[in-house]
PDB file of C-alpha atoms in Angstrom:
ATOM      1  CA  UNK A 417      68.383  37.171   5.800  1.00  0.00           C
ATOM      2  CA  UNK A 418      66.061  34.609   7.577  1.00  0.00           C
ATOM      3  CA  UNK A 419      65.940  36.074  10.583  1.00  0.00           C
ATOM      4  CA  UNK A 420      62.455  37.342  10.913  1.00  0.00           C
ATOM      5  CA  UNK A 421      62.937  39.417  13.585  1.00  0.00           C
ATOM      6  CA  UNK A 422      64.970  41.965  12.508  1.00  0.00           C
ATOM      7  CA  UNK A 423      62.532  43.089   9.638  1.00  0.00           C
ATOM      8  CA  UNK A 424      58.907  41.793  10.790  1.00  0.00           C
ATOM      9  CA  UNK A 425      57.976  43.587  14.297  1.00  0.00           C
ATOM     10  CA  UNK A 426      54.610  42.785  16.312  1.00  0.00           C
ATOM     11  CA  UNK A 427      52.492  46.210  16.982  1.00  0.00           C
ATOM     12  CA  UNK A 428      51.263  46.748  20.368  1.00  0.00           C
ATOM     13  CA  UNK A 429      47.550  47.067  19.972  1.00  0.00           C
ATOM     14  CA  UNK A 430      48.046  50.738  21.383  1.00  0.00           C
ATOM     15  CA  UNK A 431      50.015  51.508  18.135  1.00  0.00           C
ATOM     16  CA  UNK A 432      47.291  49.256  15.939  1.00  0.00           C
ATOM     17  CA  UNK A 433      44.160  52.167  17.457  1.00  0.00           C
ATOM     18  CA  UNK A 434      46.584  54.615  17.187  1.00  0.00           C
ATOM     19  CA  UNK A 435      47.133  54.227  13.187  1.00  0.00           C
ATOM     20  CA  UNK A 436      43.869  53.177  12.810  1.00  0.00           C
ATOM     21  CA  UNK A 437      42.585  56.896  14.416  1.00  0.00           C
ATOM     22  CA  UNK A 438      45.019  58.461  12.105  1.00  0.00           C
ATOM     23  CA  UNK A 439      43.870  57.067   8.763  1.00  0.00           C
ATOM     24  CA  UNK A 440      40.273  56.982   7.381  1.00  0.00           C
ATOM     25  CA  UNK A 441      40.806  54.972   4.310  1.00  0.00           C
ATOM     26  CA  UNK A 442      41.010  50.913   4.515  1.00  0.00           C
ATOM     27  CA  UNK A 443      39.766  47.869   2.424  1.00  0.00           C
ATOM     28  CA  UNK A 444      36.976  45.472   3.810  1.00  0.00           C
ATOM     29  CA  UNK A 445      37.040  42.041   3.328  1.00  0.00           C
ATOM     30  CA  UNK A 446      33.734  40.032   3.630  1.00  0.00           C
ATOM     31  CA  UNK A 447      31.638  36.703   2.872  1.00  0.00           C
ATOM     32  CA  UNK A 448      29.120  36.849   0.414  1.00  0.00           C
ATOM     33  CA  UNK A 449      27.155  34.172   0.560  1.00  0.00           C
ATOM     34  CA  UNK A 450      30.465  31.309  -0.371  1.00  0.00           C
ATOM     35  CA  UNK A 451      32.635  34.128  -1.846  1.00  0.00           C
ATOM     36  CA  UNK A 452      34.980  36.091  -0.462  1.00  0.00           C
ATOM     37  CA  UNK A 453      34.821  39.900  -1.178  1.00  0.00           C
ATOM     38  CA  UNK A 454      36.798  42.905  -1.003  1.00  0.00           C
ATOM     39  CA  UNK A 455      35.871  46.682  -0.817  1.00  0.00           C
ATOM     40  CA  UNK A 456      37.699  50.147  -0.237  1.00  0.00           C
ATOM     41  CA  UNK A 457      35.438  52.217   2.827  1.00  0.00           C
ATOM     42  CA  UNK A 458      35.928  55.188   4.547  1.00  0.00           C
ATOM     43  CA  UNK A 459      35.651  54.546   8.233  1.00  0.00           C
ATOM     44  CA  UNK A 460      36.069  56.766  11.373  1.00  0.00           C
ATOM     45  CA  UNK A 461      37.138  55.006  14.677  1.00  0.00           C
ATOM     46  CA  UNK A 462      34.339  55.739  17.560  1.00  0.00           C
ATOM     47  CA  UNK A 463      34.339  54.187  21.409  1.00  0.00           C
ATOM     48  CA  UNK A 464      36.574  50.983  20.517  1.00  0.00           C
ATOM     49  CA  UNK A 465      34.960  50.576  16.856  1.00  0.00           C
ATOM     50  CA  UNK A 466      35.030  51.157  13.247  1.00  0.00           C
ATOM     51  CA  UNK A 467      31.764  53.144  11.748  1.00  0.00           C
ATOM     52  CA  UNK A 468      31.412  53.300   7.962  1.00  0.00           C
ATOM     53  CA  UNK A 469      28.801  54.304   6.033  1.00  0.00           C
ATOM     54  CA  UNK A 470      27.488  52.690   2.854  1.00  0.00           C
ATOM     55  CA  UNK A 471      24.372  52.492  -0.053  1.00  0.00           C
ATOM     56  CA  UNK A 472      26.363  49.788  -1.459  1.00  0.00           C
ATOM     57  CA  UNK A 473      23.562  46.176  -1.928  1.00  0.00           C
ATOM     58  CA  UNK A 474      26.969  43.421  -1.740  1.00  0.00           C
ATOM     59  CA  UNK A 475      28.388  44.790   1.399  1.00  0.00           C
ATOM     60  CA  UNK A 476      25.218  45.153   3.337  1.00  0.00           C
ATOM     61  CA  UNK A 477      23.945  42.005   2.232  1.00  0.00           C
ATOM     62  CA  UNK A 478      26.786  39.947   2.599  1.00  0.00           C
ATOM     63  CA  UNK A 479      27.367  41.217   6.359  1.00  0.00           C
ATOM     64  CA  UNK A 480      23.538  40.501   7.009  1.00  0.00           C
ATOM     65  CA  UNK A 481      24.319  36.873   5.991  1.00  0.00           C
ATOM     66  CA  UNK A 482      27.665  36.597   7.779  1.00  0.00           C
ATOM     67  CA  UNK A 483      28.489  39.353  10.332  1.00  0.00           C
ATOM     68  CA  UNK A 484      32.342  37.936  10.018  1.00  0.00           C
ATOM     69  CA  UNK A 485      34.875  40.471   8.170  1.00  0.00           C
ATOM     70  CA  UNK A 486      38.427  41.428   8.347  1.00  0.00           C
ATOM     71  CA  UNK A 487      39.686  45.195   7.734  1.00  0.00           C
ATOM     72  CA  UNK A 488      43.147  45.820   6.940  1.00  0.00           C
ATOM     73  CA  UNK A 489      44.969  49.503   6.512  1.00  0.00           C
ATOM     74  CA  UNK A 490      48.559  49.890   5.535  1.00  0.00           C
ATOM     75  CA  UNK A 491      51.005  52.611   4.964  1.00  0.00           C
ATOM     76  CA  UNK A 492      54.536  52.446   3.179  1.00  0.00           C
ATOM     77  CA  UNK A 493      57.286  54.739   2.371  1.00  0.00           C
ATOM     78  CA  UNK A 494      60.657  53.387   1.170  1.00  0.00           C
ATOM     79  CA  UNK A 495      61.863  52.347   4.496  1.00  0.00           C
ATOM     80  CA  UNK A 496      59.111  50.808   6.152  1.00  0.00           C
ATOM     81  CA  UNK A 497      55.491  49.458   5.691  1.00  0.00           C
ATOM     82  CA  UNK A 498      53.226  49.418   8.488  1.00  0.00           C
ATOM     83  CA  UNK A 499      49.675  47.122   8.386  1.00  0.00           C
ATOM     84  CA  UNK A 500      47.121  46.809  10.646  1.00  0.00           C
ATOM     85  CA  UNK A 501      43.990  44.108  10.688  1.00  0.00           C
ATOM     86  CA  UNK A 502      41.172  44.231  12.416  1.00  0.00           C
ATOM     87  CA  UNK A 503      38.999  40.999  12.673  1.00  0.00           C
ATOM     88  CA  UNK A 504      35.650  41.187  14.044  1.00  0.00           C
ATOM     89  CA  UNK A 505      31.814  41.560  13.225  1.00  0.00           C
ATOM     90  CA  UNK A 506      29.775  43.694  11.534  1.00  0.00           C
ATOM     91  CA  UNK A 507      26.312  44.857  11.547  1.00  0.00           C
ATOM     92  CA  UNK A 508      24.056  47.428  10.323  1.00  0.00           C
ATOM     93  CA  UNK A 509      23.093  50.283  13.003  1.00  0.00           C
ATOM     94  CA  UNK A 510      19.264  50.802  13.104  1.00  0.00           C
ATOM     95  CA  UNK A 511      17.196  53.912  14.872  1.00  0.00           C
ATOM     96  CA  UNK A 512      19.193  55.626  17.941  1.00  0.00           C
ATOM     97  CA  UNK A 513      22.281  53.916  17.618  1.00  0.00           C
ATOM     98  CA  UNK A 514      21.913  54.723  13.694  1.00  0.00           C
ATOM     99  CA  UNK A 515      20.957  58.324  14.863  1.00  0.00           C
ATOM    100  CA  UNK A 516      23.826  58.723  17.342  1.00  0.00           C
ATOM    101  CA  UNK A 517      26.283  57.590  14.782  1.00  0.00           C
ATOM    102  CA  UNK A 518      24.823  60.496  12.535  1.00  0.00           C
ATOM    103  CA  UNK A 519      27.219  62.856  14.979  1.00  0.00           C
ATOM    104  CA  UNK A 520      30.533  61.016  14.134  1.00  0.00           C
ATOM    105  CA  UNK A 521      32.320  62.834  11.752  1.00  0.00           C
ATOM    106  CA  UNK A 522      32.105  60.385   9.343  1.00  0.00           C
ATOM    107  CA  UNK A 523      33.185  61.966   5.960  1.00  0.00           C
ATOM    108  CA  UNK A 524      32.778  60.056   2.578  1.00  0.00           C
ATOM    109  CA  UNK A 525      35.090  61.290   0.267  1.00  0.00           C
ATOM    110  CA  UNK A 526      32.759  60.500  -2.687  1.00  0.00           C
ATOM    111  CA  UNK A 527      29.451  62.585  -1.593  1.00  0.00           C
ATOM    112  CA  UNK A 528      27.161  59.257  -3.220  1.00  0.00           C
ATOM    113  CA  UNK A 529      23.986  58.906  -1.566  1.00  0.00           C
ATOM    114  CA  UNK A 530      25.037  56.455   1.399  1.00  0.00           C
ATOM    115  CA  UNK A 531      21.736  55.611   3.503  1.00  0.00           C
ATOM    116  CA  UNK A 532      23.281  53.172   5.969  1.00  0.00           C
ATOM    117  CA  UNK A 533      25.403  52.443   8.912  1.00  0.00           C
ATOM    118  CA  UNK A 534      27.386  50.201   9.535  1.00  0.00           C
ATOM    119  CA  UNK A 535      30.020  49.488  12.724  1.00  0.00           C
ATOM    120  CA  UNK A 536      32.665  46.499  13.061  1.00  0.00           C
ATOM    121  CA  UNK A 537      32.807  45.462  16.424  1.00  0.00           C
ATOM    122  CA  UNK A 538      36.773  44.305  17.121  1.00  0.00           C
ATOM    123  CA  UNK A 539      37.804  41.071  18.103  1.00  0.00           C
ATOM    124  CA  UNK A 540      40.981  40.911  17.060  1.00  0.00           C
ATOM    125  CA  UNK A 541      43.438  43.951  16.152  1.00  0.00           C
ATOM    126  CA  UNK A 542      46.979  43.158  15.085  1.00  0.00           C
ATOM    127  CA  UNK A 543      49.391  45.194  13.084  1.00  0.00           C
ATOM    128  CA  UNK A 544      53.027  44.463  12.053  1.00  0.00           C
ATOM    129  CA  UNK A 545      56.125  46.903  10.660  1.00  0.00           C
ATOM    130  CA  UNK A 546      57.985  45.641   8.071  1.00  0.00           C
ATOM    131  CA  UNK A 547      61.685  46.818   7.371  1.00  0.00           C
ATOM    132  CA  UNK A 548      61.525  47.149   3.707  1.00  0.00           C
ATOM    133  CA  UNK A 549      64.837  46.136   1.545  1.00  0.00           C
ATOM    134  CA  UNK A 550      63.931  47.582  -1.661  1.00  0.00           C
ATOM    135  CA  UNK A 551      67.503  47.950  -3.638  1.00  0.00           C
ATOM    136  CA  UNK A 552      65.693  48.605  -6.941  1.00  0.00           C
ATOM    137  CA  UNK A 553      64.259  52.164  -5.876  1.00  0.00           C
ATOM    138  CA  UNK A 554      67.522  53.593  -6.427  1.00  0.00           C
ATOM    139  CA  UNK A 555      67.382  52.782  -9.869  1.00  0.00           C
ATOM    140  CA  UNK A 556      63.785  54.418 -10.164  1.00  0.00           C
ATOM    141  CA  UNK A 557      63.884  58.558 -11.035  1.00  0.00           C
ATOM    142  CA  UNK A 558      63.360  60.634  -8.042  1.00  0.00           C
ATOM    143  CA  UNK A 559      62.094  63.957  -7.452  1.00  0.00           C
TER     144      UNK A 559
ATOM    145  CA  UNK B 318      24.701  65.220  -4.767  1.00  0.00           C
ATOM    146  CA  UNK B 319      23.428  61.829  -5.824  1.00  0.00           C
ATOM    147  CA  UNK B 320      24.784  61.283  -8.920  1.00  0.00           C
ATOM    148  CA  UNK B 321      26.827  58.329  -8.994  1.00  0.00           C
ATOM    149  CA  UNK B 322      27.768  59.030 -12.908  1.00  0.00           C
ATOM    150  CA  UNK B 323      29.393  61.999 -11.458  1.00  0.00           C
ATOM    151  CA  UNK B 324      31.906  60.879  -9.043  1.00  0.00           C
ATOM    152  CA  UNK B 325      32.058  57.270  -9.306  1.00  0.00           C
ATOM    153  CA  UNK B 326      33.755  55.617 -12.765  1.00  0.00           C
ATOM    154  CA  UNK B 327      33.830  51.927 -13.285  1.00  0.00           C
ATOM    155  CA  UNK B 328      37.364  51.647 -14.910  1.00  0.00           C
ATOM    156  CA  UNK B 329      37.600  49.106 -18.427  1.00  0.00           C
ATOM    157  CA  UNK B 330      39.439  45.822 -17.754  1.00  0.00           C
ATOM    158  CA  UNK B 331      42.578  46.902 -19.606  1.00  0.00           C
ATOM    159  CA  UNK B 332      42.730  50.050 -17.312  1.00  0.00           C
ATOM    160  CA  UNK B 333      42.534  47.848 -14.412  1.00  0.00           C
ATOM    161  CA  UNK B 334      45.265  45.209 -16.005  1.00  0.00           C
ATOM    162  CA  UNK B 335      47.830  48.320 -16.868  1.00  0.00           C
ATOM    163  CA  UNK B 336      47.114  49.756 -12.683  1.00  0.00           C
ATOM    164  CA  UNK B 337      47.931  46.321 -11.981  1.00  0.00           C
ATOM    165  CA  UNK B 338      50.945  46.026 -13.656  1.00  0.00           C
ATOM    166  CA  UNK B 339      51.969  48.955 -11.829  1.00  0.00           C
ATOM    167  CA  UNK B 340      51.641  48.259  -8.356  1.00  0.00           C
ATOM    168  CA  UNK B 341      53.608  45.717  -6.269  1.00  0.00           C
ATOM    169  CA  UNK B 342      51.646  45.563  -3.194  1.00  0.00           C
ATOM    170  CA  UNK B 343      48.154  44.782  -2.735  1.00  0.00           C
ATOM    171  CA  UNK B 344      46.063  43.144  -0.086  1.00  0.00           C
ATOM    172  CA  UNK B 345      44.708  39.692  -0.055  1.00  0.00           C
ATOM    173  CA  UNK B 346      41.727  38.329   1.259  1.00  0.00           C
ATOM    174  CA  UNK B 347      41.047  34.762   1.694  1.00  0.00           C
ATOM    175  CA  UNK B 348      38.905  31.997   4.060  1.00  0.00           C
ATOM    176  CA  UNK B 349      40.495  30.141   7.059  1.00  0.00           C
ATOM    177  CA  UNK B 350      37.782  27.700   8.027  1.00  0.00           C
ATOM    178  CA  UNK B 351      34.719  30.173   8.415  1.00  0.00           C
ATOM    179  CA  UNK B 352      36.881  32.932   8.820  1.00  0.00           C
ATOM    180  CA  UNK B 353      37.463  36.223   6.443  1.00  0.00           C
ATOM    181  CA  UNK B 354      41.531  36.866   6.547  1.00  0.00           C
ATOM    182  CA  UNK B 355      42.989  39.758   4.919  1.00  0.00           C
ATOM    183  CA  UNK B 356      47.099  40.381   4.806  1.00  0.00           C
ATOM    184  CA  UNK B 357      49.211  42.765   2.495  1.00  0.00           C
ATOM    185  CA  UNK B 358      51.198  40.965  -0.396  1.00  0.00           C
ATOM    186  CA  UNK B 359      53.589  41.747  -2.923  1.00  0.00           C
ATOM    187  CA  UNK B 360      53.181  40.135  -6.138  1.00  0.00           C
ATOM    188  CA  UNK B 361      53.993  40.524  -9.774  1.00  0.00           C
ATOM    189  CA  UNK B 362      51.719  40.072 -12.748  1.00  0.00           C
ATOM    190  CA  UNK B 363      52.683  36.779 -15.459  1.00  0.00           C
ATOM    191  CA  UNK B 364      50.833  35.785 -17.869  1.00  0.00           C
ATOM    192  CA  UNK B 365      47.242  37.121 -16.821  1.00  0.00           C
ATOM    193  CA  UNK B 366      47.399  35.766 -13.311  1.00  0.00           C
ATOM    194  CA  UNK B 367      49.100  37.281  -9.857  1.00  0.00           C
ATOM    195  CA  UNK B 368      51.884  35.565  -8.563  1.00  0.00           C
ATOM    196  CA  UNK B 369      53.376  35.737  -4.614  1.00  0.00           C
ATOM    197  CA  UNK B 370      55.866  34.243  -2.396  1.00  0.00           C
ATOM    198  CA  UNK B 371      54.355  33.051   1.181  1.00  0.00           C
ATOM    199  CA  UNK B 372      55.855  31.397   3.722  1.00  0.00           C
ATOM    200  CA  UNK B 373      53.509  32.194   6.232  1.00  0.00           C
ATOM    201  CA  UNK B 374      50.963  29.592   7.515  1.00  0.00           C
ATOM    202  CA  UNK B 375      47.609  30.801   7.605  1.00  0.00           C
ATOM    203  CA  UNK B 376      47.510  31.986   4.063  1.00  0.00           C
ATOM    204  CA  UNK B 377      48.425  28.583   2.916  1.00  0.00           C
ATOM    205  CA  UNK B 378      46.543  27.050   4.867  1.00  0.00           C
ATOM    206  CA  UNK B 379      43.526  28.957   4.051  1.00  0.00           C
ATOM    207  CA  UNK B 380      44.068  28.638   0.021  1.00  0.00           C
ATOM    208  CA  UNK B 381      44.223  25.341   0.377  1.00  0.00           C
ATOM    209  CA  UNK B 382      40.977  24.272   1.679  1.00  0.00           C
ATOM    210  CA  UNK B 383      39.302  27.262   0.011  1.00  0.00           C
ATOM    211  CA  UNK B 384      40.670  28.436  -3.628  1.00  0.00           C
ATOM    212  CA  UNK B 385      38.235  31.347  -3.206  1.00  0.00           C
ATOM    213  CA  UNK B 386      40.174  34.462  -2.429  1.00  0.00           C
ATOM    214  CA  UNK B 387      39.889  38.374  -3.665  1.00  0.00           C
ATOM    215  CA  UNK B 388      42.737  40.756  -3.714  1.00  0.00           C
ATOM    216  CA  UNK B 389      42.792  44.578  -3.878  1.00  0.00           C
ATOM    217  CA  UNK B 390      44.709  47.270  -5.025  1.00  0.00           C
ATOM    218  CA  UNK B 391      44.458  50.979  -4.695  1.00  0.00           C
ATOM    219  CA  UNK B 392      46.323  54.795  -4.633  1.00  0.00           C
ATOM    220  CA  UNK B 393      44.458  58.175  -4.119  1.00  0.00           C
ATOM    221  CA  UNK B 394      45.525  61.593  -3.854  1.00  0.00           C
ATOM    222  CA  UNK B 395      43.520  64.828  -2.896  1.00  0.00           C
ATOM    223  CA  UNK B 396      41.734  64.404  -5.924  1.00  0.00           C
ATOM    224  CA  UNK B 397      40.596  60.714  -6.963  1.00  0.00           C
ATOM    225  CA  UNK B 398      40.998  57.323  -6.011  1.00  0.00           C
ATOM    226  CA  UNK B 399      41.722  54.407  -7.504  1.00  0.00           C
ATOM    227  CA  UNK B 400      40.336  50.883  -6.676  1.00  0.00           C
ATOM    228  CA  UNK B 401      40.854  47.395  -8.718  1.00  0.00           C
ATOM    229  CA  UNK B 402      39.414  44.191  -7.210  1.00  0.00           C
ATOM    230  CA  UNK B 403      40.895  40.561  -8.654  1.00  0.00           C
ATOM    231  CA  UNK B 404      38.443  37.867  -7.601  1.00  0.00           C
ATOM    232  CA  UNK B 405      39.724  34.472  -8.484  1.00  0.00           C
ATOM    233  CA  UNK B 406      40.946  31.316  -7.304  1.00  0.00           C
ATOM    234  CA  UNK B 407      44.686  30.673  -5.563  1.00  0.00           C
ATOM    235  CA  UNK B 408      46.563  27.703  -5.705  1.00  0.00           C
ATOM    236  CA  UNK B 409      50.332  27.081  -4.490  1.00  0.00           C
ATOM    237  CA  UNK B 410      52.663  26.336  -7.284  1.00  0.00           C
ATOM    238  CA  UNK B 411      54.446  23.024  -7.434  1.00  0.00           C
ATOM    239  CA  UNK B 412      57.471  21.508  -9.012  1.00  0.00           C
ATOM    240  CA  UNK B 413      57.848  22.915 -12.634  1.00  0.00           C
ATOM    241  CA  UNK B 414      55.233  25.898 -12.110  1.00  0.00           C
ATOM    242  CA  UNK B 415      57.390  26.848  -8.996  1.00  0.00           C
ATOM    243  CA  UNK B 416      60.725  26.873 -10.950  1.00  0.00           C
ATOM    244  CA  UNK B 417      59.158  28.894 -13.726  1.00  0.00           C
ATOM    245  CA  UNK B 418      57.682  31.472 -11.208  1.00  0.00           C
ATOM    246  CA  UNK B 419      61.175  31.765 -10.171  1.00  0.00           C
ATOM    247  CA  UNK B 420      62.619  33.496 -12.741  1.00  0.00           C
ATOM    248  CA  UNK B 421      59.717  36.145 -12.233  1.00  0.00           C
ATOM    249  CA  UNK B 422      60.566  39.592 -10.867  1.00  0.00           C
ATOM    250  CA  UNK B 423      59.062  38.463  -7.581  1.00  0.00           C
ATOM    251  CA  UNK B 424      60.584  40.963  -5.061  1.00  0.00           C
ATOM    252  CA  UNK B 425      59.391  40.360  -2.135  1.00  0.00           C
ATOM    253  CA  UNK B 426      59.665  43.605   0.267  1.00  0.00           C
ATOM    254  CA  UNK B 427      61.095  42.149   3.203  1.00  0.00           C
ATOM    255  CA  UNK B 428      63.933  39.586   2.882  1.00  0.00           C
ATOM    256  CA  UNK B 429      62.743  36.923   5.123  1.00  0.00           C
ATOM    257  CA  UNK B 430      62.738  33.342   3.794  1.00  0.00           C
ATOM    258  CA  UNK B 431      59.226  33.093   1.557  1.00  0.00           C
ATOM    259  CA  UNK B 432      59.291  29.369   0.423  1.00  0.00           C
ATOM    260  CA  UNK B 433      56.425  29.134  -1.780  1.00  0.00           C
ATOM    261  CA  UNK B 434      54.907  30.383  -4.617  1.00  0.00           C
ATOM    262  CA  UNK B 435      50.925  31.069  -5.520  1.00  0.00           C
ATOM    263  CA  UNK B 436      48.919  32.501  -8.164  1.00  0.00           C
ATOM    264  CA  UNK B 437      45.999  33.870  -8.187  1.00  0.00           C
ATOM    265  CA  UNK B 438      43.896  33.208 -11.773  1.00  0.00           C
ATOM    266  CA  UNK B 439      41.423  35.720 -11.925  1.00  0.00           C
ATOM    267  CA  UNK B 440      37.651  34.984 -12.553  1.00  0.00           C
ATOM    268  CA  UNK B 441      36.721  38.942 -12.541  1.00  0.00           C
ATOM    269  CA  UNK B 442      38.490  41.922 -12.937  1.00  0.00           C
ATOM    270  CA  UNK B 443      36.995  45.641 -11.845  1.00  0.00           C
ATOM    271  CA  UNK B 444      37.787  48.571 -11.113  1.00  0.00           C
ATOM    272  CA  UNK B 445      36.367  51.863  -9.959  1.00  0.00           C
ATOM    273  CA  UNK B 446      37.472  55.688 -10.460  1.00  0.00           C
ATOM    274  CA  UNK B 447      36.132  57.780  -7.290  1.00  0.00           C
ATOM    275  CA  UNK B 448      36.332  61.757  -7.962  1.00  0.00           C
ATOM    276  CA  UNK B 449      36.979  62.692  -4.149  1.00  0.00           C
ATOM    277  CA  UNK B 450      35.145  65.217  -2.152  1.00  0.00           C
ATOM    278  CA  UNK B 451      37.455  66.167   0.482  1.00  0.00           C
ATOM    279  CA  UNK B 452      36.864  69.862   1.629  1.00  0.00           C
ATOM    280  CA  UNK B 453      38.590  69.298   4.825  1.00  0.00           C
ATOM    281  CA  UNK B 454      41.713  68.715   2.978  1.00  0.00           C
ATOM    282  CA  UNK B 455      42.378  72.278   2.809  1.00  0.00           C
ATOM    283  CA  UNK B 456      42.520  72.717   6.296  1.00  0.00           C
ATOM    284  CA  UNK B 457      45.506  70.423   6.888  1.00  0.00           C
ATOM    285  CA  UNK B 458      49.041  71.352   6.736  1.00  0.00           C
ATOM    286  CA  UNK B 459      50.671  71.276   3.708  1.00  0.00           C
ATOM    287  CA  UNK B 460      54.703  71.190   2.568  1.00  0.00           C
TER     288      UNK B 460
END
C-alpha cells in the first residue's frame, strides 16, 4: 500500500503537451500582490505556450506585479486521474504579438467582453497518473 | 454580447458550501519561497474548514512558511460551469487535531502512505455560475 510506484507514475513531458493540446479548460494560480490566487481560464496551446484571453482587473494585475504562475489541468474517471502543471511566466501580449494571437482559435466559452492577451511562457511542465482505489463508488447508483 | 449579468452568476456562499460538500477533489494553490505551486487534492469538508492528508514535501513545506493558500473547485458540462474559490490560511494538524481529523471520511484517492493532516480555514468563499457558449460543441462526436 506504500509503494508509490505502483499508483503514482511520472508523465513524459510529451504526454504533459499532449493533454494539455487536448483540453482547453484549466485553473490559474497567481500572486497578487502577498496573496495567492486562483482562477478557471480557457487557454489554447500555441508554439510551446499557453494563450488565454481575459477582461478580468485581479489576473492582469497580479501577473503585471509578478509574472510567476502555475497552471494545473486534470482529468479523472473511476480508474485513473491524470494532472498536469505547468510553471512558468506570464505576461500580457501588446500590438503584433497581441494581433497575431488574434488568429489562434482561442474560444471563450462565456462570450464576456475579454480585451486582453495573455501567454504563459513554460518553464516547467510535469504531469503525474494516479491509479485511483476508490472502493466506495460501488456503493454509489450508477447509470 | 457584453453582458456579464447574462452569462456570468456569482453563486451565494451557501451554494458554494453545498458544491463543496459535494466534491472530493479540488486543486490547491500555495507559495514555496517566491514561487506559485498548484497540485490536485482530495479533501473533505468538517466543521467549516477543508481538511487533507499530505505526505508530500513541497506542500508542507510551502504551508508552513506561508499560511496563504487558495483552493479551487469546479464541473461543467455543454451547458454551464461551475467555479468555487476557498481563499484561506493552511496549517498542518498536530497531536489532538490530527487524531480528531482521523475519524473524518478522508479518502484519499490513491493509497499511498499520506502522514499528515491540514486544514484549510477559509477567509473568503465565492463562487461563479458561467452560462457556456460553446457552438463548436456540436460539431464533435457524440455517444
Amino acid at each position: 500500500m506504500d509503494n508509490n510506484h505502483d499508483v503514482v507514475t511520472e508523465l513524459p513531458e510529451l504526454d504533459c503537451w499532449e493533454l494539455l493540446r487536448q483540453e482547453e479548460f484549466g485553473r490559474l494560480a497567481f500572486h497578487l500582490v502577498n496573496e495567492v490566487h486562483i482562477v478557471p481560464i480557457n487557454y489554447v496551446v500555441h508554439r510551446g505556450r499557453l494563450v488565454f484571453r481575459t477582461a478580468e482587473g485581479s489576473k492582469l494585475l497580479g501577473i503585471t506585479m509578478n509574472q510567476d504562475v502555475a497552471f494545473e489541468i486534470d482529468r479523472y474517471d473511476d480508474e485513473r486521474a491524470m494532472s498536469v502543471v505547468v510553471r512558468g511566466t506570464a505576461r500580457e501580449l501588446q500590438g503584433e504579438e497581441a494581433d497575431d494571437a488574434e488568429h489562434l482559435q482561442l474560444r471563450p466559452w462565456v462570450p464576456t467582453a475579454k480585451f486582453s492577451i495573455v501567454e504563459i511562457k513554460p518553464v516547467e511542465v510535469t504531469g503525474r497518473l494516479f491509479r485511483l482505489d476508490l472502493p466506495w463508488k460501488h456503493m454509489r447508483p450508477t447509470g
